[in-house]
Amino acid sequence: MKWLKLFLVVLFITFGFAATWVVASALDPGSGIPDTEYTQMLAKAVQQGDSRLPRVPGKFVHIRIQKIFPLAKVFTFGYIDIWLGPDPSESQRIEQDSRGTATVQVAVQDKTVTTSNYTSKWSDQRILDSADIASQFTEGDLWGWRQALLVGKGTVINETANTISVRTIPESPSSTALEATLDRKTHLPLSIQLGMVPVRYEYLTIEITTKGPTNLLEPPAVRSIIIKMTLEQARRFTKFPLYYLGEEFSGYHLEGSQYTYQDLIGKDTNQVGFYYLPKGQTKGEAPVYLVVEPKSQEVLDELVRRGKAGGMATDGQISKVLSSHVVMLTIRDDVVVWLYGPDEATVRAMRESLRPLR
């Protein structure tokens, strides 16, 4: 028994030292940012107050990052390649495993972001409001902290001669504040604290090159697409008829619309949503919105299945959903419309206000 207790004490101490070493290894900012032609350009961009990563006319910028998690020396996660094209609206992010095989590719071109997952053989395409927003899918991991500082969504909590520590301001009280240690000259992250999990960035390559990414697998076909549309773009939509509540409805204004298509197992998602916010508000959850989908045989069959399972299946049926919205099903001659509002009176008024978009 005495030897067993001694063994357990030694084991506990050894585990404590190992855990401390693992966390310290992840928190250690490492050797910092290498001094290259591009990092010198980055330092100049910081001094000038630029908000976007600099581009090199006629050439590509290649940044290879190893993200080191607490157990990275036990479990190898691979690395990430960032390719910044000569055009500011073009970039790519390629995640690779420890063998160098691409697993995920994010390609940004103007307002279109295409994410290809080679493991699941799925590609997702999103068309966003602006090229600046689209760029965040590739650049945000590198310069998102700097942009947070520029727009007042991040605060400096500590400084040294070579680093700046930044904490982001959560969007809501329930959100978790993130902290990062940035290189002072370039504002590239050296380490990030994700809740209780530390992540260290190790820069394996930062170079300016004439060659872009090569030897990539053929990406899977796009099976999912999301397009944010203005009212004029929605009016030009021709895949199926659209209905909405007008540009104003009962104190709410039309904030935007979105087309979503997903090739799912069993049933495709193919619909357009219109979202209404209180006047004067431009962000946040929409208290009033509607979703339009074509009155196809697949949609009608799905309604039959819903009815057999005790769900909504008939025209004018009302129910509540987890988001606290009240929803009403409306079946027209050419489409099926789902009306979401804060209460039953609102969704009934929405049904009476429905009108063709064109």
Short mmCIF file of C-alpha atoms in Angstrom, two decimals:
data_model
loop_
_atom_site.label_atom_id
_atom_site.label_comp_id
_atom_site.label_asym_id
_atom_site.label_seq_id
_atom_site.Cartn_x
_atom_site.Cartn_y
_atom_site.Cartn_z
CA MET A 1 0.00 0.00 0.00
CA LYS A 2 2.88 2.36 0.86
CA TRP A 3 4.48 1.82 -2.56
CA LEU A 4 1.12 2.32 -4.27
CA LYS A 5 0.65 5.69 -2.58
CA LEU A 6 4.20 6.72 -3.54
CA PHE A 7 3.54 5.67 -7.14
CA LEU A 8 0.31 7.68 -7.30
CA VAL A 9 2.04 10.78 -5.89
CA VAL A 10 4.84 10.52 -8.46
CA LEU A 11 2.29 9.96 -11.24
CA PHE A 12 0.28 13.01 -10.17
CA ILE A 13 3.38 15.23 -10.03
CA THR A 14 4.54 13.97 -13.44
CA PHE A 15 1.10 14.65 -14.97
CA GLY A 16 1.09 18.14 -13.45
CA PHE A 17 4.49 18.96 -14.94
CA ALA A 18 3.41 17.56 -18.33
CA ALA A 19 0.18 19.57 -18.34
CA THR A 20 2.05 22.73 -17.35
CA TRP A 21 4.59 22.15 -20.12
CA VAL A 22 1.89 21.54 -22.73
CA VAL A 23 -0.02 24.73 -21.86
CA ALA A 24 3.17 26.79 -21.61
CA SER A 25 4.24 25.47 -25.01
CA ALA A 26 0.95 26.61 -26.55
CA LEU A 27 1.05 30.02 -24.84
CA ASP A 28 4.68 30.66 -25.77
CA PRO A 29 4.61 33.13 -28.70
CA GLY A 30 7.65 31.38 -30.15
CA SER A 31 10.29 33.09 -32.23
CA GLY A 32 7.93 35.80 -33.46
CA ILE A 33 7.42 36.97 -37.02
CA PRO A 34 10.25 36.38 -39.52
CA ASP A 35 11.73 39.47 -41.15
CA THR A 36 10.81 39.18 -44.84
CA GLU A 37 9.97 41.54 -47.69
CA TYR A 38 6.26 41.00 -47.07
CA THR A 39 6.37 41.45 -43.29
CA GLN A 40 8.13 44.76 -43.93
CA MET A 41 5.19 45.70 -46.16
CA LEU A 42 2.84 44.66 -43.35
CA ALA A 43 4.66 46.87 -40.85
CA LYS A 44 4.33 49.81 -43.23
CA ALA A 45 0.61 49.07 -43.70
CA VAL A 46 0.15 49.15 -39.91
CA GLN A 47 1.89 52.51 -39.69
CA GLN A 48 -0.28 53.89 -42.50
CA GLY A 49 -3.49 52.73 -40.82
CA ASP A 50 -4.48 50.30 -43.63
CA SER A 51 -7.36 47.95 -42.87
CA ARG A 52 -6.66 45.33 -45.56
CA LEU A 53 -3.66 43.08 -45.99
CA PRO A 54 -1.34 44.56 -48.66
CA ARG A 55 -1.14 42.99 -52.12
CA VAL A 56 1.83 42.77 -54.46
CA PRO A 57 1.04 43.74 -58.10
CA GLY A 58 1.55 40.80 -60.46
CA LYS A 59 2.57 38.38 -57.69
CA PHE A 60 1.15 36.17 -54.97
CA VAL A 61 1.79 36.28 -51.25
CA HIS A 62 2.12 32.87 -49.59
CA ILE A 63 1.79 32.54 -45.80
CA ARG A 64 1.99 29.09 -44.23
CA ILE A 65 0.88 28.79 -40.60
CA GLN A 66 1.16 25.95 -38.12
CA LYS A 67 -1.49 26.29 -35.41
CA ILE A 68 -0.22 24.69 -32.22
CA PHE A 69 -2.83 23.54 -29.72
CA PRO A 70 -1.99 22.31 -26.21
CA LEU A 71 -1.48 18.70 -27.36
CA ALA A 72 -0.07 19.55 -30.81
CA LYS A 73 3.18 17.72 -30.07
CA VAL A 74 1.13 14.57 -29.51
CA PHE A 75 -1.55 15.14 -32.16
CA THR A 76 -0.37 16.77 -35.39
CA PHE A 77 -3.09 18.96 -36.91
CA GLY A 78 -1.34 20.02 -40.09
CA TYR A 79 -1.00 23.54 -41.40
CA ILE A 80 -2.83 26.31 -43.24
CA ASP A 81 -1.74 28.06 -46.44
CA ILE A 82 -2.97 31.59 -47.12
CA TRP A 83 -2.60 32.76 -50.72
CA LEU A 84 -3.24 36.46 -51.40
CA GLY A 85 -3.65 37.15 -55.10
CA PRO A 86 -2.50 40.31 -56.89
CA ASP A 87 -6.13 41.49 -57.02
CA PRO A 88 -7.36 42.60 -53.55
CA SER A 89 -10.66 40.78 -54.18
CA GLU A 90 -9.00 37.38 -54.69
CA SER A 91 -7.50 35.08 -52.07
CA GLN A 92 -7.42 31.45 -50.99
CA ARG A 93 -7.05 29.55 -47.75
CA ILE A 94 -6.04 25.89 -47.90
CA GLU A 95 -6.05 23.67 -44.81
CA GLN A 96 -3.84 20.61 -45.06
CA ASP A 97 -3.24 17.60 -42.85
CA SER A 98 0.13 16.50 -41.51
CA ARG A 99 0.85 14.71 -44.82
CA GLY A 100 0.23 17.85 -46.86
CA THR A 101 -3.08 16.63 -48.31
CA ALA A 102 -5.66 19.42 -48.72
CA THR A 103 -8.73 18.91 -46.57
CA VAL A 104 -10.54 22.26 -46.90
CA GLN A 105 -10.16 25.06 -49.43
CA VAL A 106 -11.76 28.51 -49.15
CA ALA A 107 -11.56 30.51 -52.38
CA VAL A 108 -12.60 34.17 -52.35
CA GLN A 109 -13.30 36.05 -55.56
CA ASP A 110 -14.94 39.45 -55.28
CA LYS A 111 -18.14 38.82 -53.25
CA THR A 112 -18.21 35.04 -53.79
CA VAL A 113 -16.82 32.65 -51.17
CA THR A 114 -16.55 28.98 -52.15
CA THR A 115 -15.68 26.48 -49.42
CA SER A 116 -14.72 22.99 -50.61
CA ASN A 117 -14.46 20.20 -48.05
CA TYR A 118 -12.56 17.33 -49.62
CA THR A 119 -13.23 14.99 -46.68
CA SER A 120 -17.02 15.21 -46.93
CA LYS A 121 -16.96 15.89 -50.71
CA TRP A 122 -19.13 18.97 -50.22
CA SER A 123 -18.78 22.50 -51.61
CA ASP A 124 -20.61 25.54 -50.28
CA GLN A 125 -20.88 28.86 -52.11
CA ARG A 126 -21.92 32.18 -50.59
CA ILE A 127 -22.40 35.51 -52.33
CA LEU A 128 -22.09 38.28 -49.77
CA ASP A 129 -22.83 41.99 -49.54
CA SER A 130 -19.32 43.18 -50.38
CA ALA A 131 -15.80 42.03 -51.26
CA ASP A 132 -14.59 43.42 -47.91
CA ILE A 133 -16.93 41.07 -46.02
CA ALA A 134 -15.95 38.14 -48.25
CA SER A 135 -12.25 38.77 -47.59
CA GLN A 136 -12.76 38.08 -43.89
CA PHE A 137 -13.09 34.37 -44.67
CA THR A 138 -9.40 34.33 -45.56
CA GLU A 139 -7.88 37.43 -44.02
CA GLY A 140 -9.83 37.59 -40.78
CA ASP A 141 -7.71 34.92 -39.14
CA LEU A 142 -4.62 37.01 -39.81
CA TRP A 143 -5.77 40.60 -39.51
CA GLY A 144 -9.18 40.30 -37.87
CA TRP A 145 -7.68 41.49 -34.58
CA ARG A 146 -6.25 44.61 -36.20
CA GLN A 147 -9.58 45.38 -37.84
CA ALA A 148 -11.32 44.92 -34.47
CA LEU A 149 -8.99 47.56 -33.02
CA LEU A 150 -9.62 49.95 -35.93
CA VAL A 151 -13.42 49.84 -35.53
CA GLY A 152 -13.44 49.88 -31.73
CA LYS A 153 -14.46 46.24 -31.24
CA GLY A 154 -11.20 45.35 -29.52
CA THR A 155 -9.21 46.86 -26.65
CA VAL A 156 -5.50 46.72 -25.84
CA ILE A 157 -5.05 45.02 -22.47
CA ASN A 158 -1.25 44.71 -22.34
CA GLU A 159 1.82 45.87 -24.22
CA THR A 160 5.49 44.94 -24.37
CA ALA A 161 8.33 46.17 -26.54
CA ASN A 162 7.46 43.59 -29.23
CA THR A 163 3.82 42.59 -28.65
CA ILE A 164 0.31 43.94 -28.11
CA SER A 165 -2.35 41.93 -26.28
CA VAL A 166 -5.90 42.52 -27.50
CA ARG A 167 -9.29 41.48 -26.13
CA THR A 168 -12.32 41.55 -28.40
CA ILE A 169 -15.55 43.09 -27.15
CA PRO A 170 -18.29 40.41 -27.23
CA GLU A 171 -21.30 41.05 -29.45
CA SER A 172 -23.61 40.02 -26.59
CA PRO A 173 -23.29 39.31 -22.85
CA SER A 174 -23.46 35.57 -23.56
CA SER A 175 -20.55 35.70 -26.02
CA THR A 176 -17.00 34.80 -24.97
CA ALA A 177 -14.32 37.48 -25.15
CA LEU A 178 -11.23 36.31 -27.05
CA GLU A 179 -7.69 37.44 -26.33
CA ALA A 180 -4.74 37.50 -28.70
CA THR A 181 -1.07 38.46 -28.54
CA LEU A 182 -0.08 40.31 -31.70
CA ASP A 183 3.29 41.16 -33.14
CA ARG A 184 3.62 44.92 -32.62
CA LYS A 185 5.09 45.69 -36.07
CA THR A 186 2.86 43.57 -38.30
CA HIS A 187 -0.24 42.96 -36.13
CA LEU A 188 -0.10 39.27 -37.08
CA PRO A 189 -1.27 36.99 -34.23
CA LEU A 190 1.34 35.09 -32.23
CA SER A 191 -1.10 33.35 -29.89
CA ILE A 192 -4.83 33.31 -29.18
CA GLN A 193 -6.80 32.29 -26.10
CA LEU A 194 -10.07 30.59 -27.11
CA GLY A 195 -11.86 30.34 -23.78
CA MET A 196 -9.63 27.97 -21.81
CA VAL A 197 -7.80 26.69 -24.90
CA PRO A 198 -4.56 28.44 -25.95
CA VAL A 199 -3.46 28.36 -29.60
CA ARG A 200 0.00 29.41 -30.79
CA TYR A 201 0.75 30.52 -34.34
CA GLU A 202 4.01 29.42 -35.91
CA TYR A 203 4.83 31.04 -39.26
CA LEU A 204 6.56 28.45 -41.44
CA THR A 205 6.60 30.50 -44.66
CA ILE A 206 6.01 34.16 -45.54
CA GLU A 207 7.05 34.87 -49.11
CA ILE A 208 6.25 36.79 -52.28
CA THR A 209 6.10 34.44 -55.26
CA THR A 210 5.14 34.42 -58.94
CA LYS A 211 3.32 31.07 -58.58
CA GLY A 212 -0.06 30.57 -56.96
CA PRO A 213 -1.38 27.42 -55.28
CA THR A 214 -0.72 24.21 -57.23
CA ASN A 215 -1.30 20.45 -56.99
CA LEU A 216 -4.81 20.86 -55.56
CA LEU A 217 -7.40 18.15 -55.95
CA GLU A 218 -10.38 18.82 -58.19
CA PRO A 219 -12.89 20.44 -55.78
CA PRO A 220 -16.28 18.76 -55.29
CA ALA A 221 -19.22 20.19 -57.19
CA VAL A 222 -21.08 22.99 -55.42
CA ARG A 223 -23.99 21.44 -53.51
CA SER A 224 -24.96 24.44 -51.42
CA ILE A 225 -25.37 28.10 -52.33
CA ILE A 226 -26.43 31.14 -50.31
CA ILE A 227 -26.99 34.49 -52.04
CA LYS A 228 -27.90 37.68 -50.23
CA MET A 229 -30.06 39.79 -52.54
CA THR A 230 -31.18 43.37 -52.73
CA LEU A 231 -34.81 44.08 -53.59
CA GLU A 232 -33.89 44.73 -57.23
CA GLN A 233 -31.95 41.48 -57.43
CA ALA A 234 -34.89 39.62 -55.91
CA ARG A 235 -37.16 41.12 -58.58
CA ARG A 236 -34.87 39.58 -61.22
CA PHE A 237 -35.06 36.16 -59.56
CA THR A 238 -36.70 33.68 -61.98
CA LYS A 239 -36.29 30.19 -60.43
CA PHE A 240 -39.82 30.37 -58.95
CA PRO A 241 -42.41 33.10 -58.13
CA LEU A 242 -41.78 35.25 -55.05
CA TYR A 243 -44.15 36.90 -52.57
CA TYR A 244 -43.35 39.50 -49.93
CA LEU A 245 -45.03 42.04 -47.61
CA GLY A 246 -43.94 45.15 -49.48
CA GLU A 247 -41.04 47.37 -48.43
CA GLU A 248 -42.91 48.34 -45.23
CA PHE A 249 -45.22 46.25 -43.08
CA SER A 250 -46.86 47.28 -39.78
CA GLY A 251 -43.89 49.31 -38.51
CA TYR A 252 -41.26 46.94 -39.95
CA HIS A 253 -39.03 47.62 -42.96
CA LEU A 254 -37.62 45.14 -45.46
CA GLU A 255 -33.95 44.72 -44.50
CA GLY A 256 -32.98 42.15 -47.13
CA SER A 257 -33.58 38.79 -48.76
CA GLN A 258 -31.58 35.62 -49.22
CA TYR A 259 -31.72 32.69 -51.65
CA THR A 260 -30.65 29.33 -50.19
CA TYR A 261 -30.15 26.08 -52.09
CA GLN A 262 -28.77 22.93 -50.46
CA ASP A 263 -28.57 19.48 -52.02
CA LEU A 264 -29.52 17.49 -48.93
CA ILE A 265 -30.13 13.78 -48.46
CA GLY A 266 -33.85 13.11 -48.69
CA LYS A 267 -35.00 16.68 -49.44
CA ASP A 268 -33.37 19.67 -51.09
CA THR A 269 -33.61 23.13 -49.58
CA ASN A 270 -34.65 25.62 -52.28
CA GLN A 271 -36.12 28.83 -50.89
CA VAL A 272 -36.01 32.63 -50.64
CA GLY A 273 -36.41 34.45 -47.34
CA PHE A 274 -37.48 38.08 -46.80
CA TYR A 275 -36.49 39.67 -43.49
CA TYR A 276 -38.16 42.64 -41.77
CA LEU A 277 -36.74 44.69 -38.88
CA PRO A 278 -38.23 47.51 -36.79
CA LYS A 279 -37.77 50.94 -38.39
CA GLY A 280 -34.36 52.40 -37.58
CA GLN A 281 -32.81 48.98 -36.93
CA THR A 282 -30.37 47.38 -39.40
CA LYS A 283 -28.99 44.42 -37.42
CA GLY A 284 -30.21 41.69 -35.12
CA GLU A 285 -32.73 38.87 -35.30
CA ALA A 286 -35.69 39.60 -37.57
CA PRO A 287 -38.98 39.52 -35.60
CA VAL A 288 -40.91 39.28 -38.89
CA TYR A 289 -39.83 37.24 -41.88
CA LEU A 290 -41.21 34.89 -44.50
CA VAL A 291 -39.80 31.99 -46.48
CA VAL A 292 -41.01 31.15 -50.01
CA GLU A 293 -40.40 27.82 -51.74
CA PRO A 294 -41.75 26.43 -55.02
CA LYS A 295 -44.91 24.33 -54.89
CA SER A 296 -43.16 21.26 -56.26
CA GLN A 297 -44.18 17.64 -55.76
CA GLU A 298 -41.23 17.21 -53.37
CA VAL A 299 -42.48 20.08 -51.19
CA LEU A 300 -46.06 18.76 -51.20
CA ASP A 301 -44.82 15.25 -50.29
CA GLU A 302 -42.86 16.77 -47.42
CA LEU A 303 -46.02 18.49 -46.15
CA VAL A 304 -47.84 15.14 -46.23
CA ARG A 305 -45.03 13.62 -44.15
CA ARG A 306 -45.23 16.53 -41.71
CA GLY A 307 -48.98 16.03 -41.35
CA LYS A 308 -48.61 12.32 -40.61
CA ALA A 309 -45.99 13.14 -37.98
CA GLY A 310 -48.27 15.69 -36.34
CA GLY A 311 -46.58 18.73 -37.86
CA MET A 312 -47.86 21.61 -40.00
CA ALA A 313 -49.36 20.46 -43.28
CA THR A 314 -52.50 22.48 -44.10
CA ASP A 315 -53.08 25.99 -45.41
CA GLY A 316 -53.56 28.50 -42.58
CA GLN A 317 -52.20 26.19 -39.88
CA ILE A 318 -50.40 28.01 -37.02
CA SER A 319 -47.71 26.74 -34.67
CA LYS A 320 -44.83 27.96 -32.48
CA VAL A 321 -41.13 27.30 -33.08
CA LEU A 322 -38.09 27.22 -30.80
CA SER A 323 -37.06 30.76 -31.80
CA SER A 324 -40.23 32.06 -30.04
CA HIS A 325 -41.75 32.97 -33.41
CA VAL A 326 -45.29 32.03 -34.32
CA VAL A 327 -45.39 30.47 -37.79
CA MET A 328 -48.26 30.11 -40.26
CA LEU A 329 -48.25 27.92 -43.36
CA THR A 330 -49.75 29.48 -46.51
CA ILE A 331 -50.22 27.37 -49.66
CA ARG A 332 -50.69 29.33 -52.90
CA ASP A 333 -51.28 28.10 -56.42
CA ASP A 334 -47.57 28.34 -57.31
CA VAL A 335 -45.61 28.49 -54.03
CA VAL A 336 -45.64 27.53 -50.36
CA VAL A 337 -45.01 30.39 -47.92
CA TRP A 338 -43.99 30.15 -44.25
CA LEU A 339 -44.85 33.31 -42.28
CA TYR A 340 -42.95 34.02 -39.05
CA GLY A 341 -44.01 36.71 -36.59
CA PRO A 342 -43.94 37.53 -32.86
CA ASP A 343 -47.61 36.59 -32.30
CA GLU A 344 -50.68 35.08 -33.96
CA ALA A 345 -52.24 38.43 -34.84
CA THR A 346 -49.09 39.45 -36.74
CA VAL A 347 -48.86 36.30 -38.86
CA ARG A 348 -52.57 36.62 -39.74
CA ALA A 349 -51.92 40.21 -40.86
CA MET A 350 -48.89 39.01 -42.82
CA ARG A 351 -51.08 36.54 -44.68
CA GLU A 352 -53.50 39.30 -45.68
CA SER A 353 -50.60 41.55 -46.80
CA LEU A 354 -48.85 38.98 -48.99
CA ARG A 355 -48.35 40.21 -52.56
CA PRO A 356 -46.37 39.08 -55.62
CA LEU A 357 -42.92 40.62 -55.85
CA ARG A 358 -43.24 41.17 -59.60
#
